[in-house]
CSV table of C-alpha atoms in Angstrom, one decimal:
chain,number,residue,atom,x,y,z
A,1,UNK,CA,5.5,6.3,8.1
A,2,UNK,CA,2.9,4.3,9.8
A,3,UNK,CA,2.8,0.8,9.1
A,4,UNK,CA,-0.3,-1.1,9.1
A,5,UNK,CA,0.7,-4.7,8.8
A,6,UNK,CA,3.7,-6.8,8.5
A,7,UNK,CA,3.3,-10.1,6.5
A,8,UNK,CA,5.8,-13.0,5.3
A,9,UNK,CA,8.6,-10.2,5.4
A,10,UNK,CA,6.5,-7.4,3.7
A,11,UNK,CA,6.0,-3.9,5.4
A,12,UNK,CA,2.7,-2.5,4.2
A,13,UNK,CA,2.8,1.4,5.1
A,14,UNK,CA,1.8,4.9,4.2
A,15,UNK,CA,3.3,8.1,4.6
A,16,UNK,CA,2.3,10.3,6.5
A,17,UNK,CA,2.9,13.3,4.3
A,18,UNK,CA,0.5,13.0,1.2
A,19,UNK,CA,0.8,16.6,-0.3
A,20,UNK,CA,-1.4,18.8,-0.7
A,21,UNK,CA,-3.9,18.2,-2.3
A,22,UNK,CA,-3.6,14.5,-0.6
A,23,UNK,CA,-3.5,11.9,-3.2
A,24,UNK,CA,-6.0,8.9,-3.2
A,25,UNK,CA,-6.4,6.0,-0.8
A,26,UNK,CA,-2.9,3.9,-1.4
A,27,UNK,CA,-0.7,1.3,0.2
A,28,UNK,CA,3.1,1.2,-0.3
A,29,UNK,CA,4.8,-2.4,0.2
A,30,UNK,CA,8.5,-2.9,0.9
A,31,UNK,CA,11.1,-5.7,1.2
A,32,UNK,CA,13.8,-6.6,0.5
A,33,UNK,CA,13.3,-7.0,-3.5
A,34,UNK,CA,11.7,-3.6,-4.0
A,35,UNK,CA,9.3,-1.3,-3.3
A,36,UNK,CA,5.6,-0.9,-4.8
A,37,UNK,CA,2.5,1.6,-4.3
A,38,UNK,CA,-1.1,0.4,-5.0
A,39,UNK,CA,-4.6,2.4,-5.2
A,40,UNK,CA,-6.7,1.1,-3.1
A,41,UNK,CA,-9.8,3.3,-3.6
A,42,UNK,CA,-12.4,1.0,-5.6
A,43,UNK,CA,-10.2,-1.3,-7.1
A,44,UNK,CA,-7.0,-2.5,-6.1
A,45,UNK,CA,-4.3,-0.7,-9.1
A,46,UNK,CA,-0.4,-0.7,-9.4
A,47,UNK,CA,0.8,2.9,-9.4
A,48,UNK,CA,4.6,2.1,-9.3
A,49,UNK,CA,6.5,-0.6,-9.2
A,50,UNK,CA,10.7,-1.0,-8.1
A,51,UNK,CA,11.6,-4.9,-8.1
A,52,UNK,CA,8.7,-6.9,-7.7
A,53,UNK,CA,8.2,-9.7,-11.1
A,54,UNK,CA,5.0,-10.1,-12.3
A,55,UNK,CA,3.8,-12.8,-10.2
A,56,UNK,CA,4.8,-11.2,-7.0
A,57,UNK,CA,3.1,-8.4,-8.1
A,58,UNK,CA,-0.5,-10.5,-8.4
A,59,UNK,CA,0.0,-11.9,-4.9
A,60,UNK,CA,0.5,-8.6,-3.2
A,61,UNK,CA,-2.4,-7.1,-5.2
A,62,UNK,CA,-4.5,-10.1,-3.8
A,63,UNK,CA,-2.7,-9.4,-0.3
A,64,UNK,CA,-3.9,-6.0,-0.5
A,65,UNK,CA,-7.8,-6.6,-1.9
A,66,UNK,CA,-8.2,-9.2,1.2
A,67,UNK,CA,-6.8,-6.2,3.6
A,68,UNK,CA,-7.9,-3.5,1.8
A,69,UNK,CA,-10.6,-2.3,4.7
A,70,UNK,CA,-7.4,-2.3,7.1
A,71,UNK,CA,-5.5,-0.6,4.8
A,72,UNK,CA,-8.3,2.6,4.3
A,73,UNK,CA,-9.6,2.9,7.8
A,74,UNK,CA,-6.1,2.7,8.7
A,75,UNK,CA,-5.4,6.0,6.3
A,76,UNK,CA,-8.8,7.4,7.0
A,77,UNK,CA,-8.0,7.4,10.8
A,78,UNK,CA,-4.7,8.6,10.5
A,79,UNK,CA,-5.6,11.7,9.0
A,80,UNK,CA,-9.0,12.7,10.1
């Protein structure tokens, strides 16, 4: 599970089993709240959400579109 950035107690990761075939470009985020996964191939989506409200939910999708280069490069590298 690498993790690609740690931010005001957030843990922005992916794992490093995707399946086969590997799914899309995505982030997971954990803290203590809950647990989310994003798209982050074009634009930035919710594929699932455990605990976050609404408005939590809005920041980390803004989180993720201001990181989103990190976040694909950093999947891109991992598994070329």
């Amino acid at each position: 599970m690498p993790v690609i950035l740690r931010l005001n107690g957030l843990k922005f990761f992916f794992y490093s089993n995707y399946g086969n075939p590997r799914e899309p470009a995505h982030i997971h985020i954990r803290n203590a709240a809950g647990e989310a996964k994003f798209w982050t191939d074009g634009a930035v989506k919710v594929s699932r959400n455990d605990g976050f409200d609404t408005r939590t939910i809005r920041a980390l999708t803004k989180m993720i579109e201001h990181n989103q280069t990190l976040f694909v490069e950093a999947r891109n590298d991992y598994f070329s």
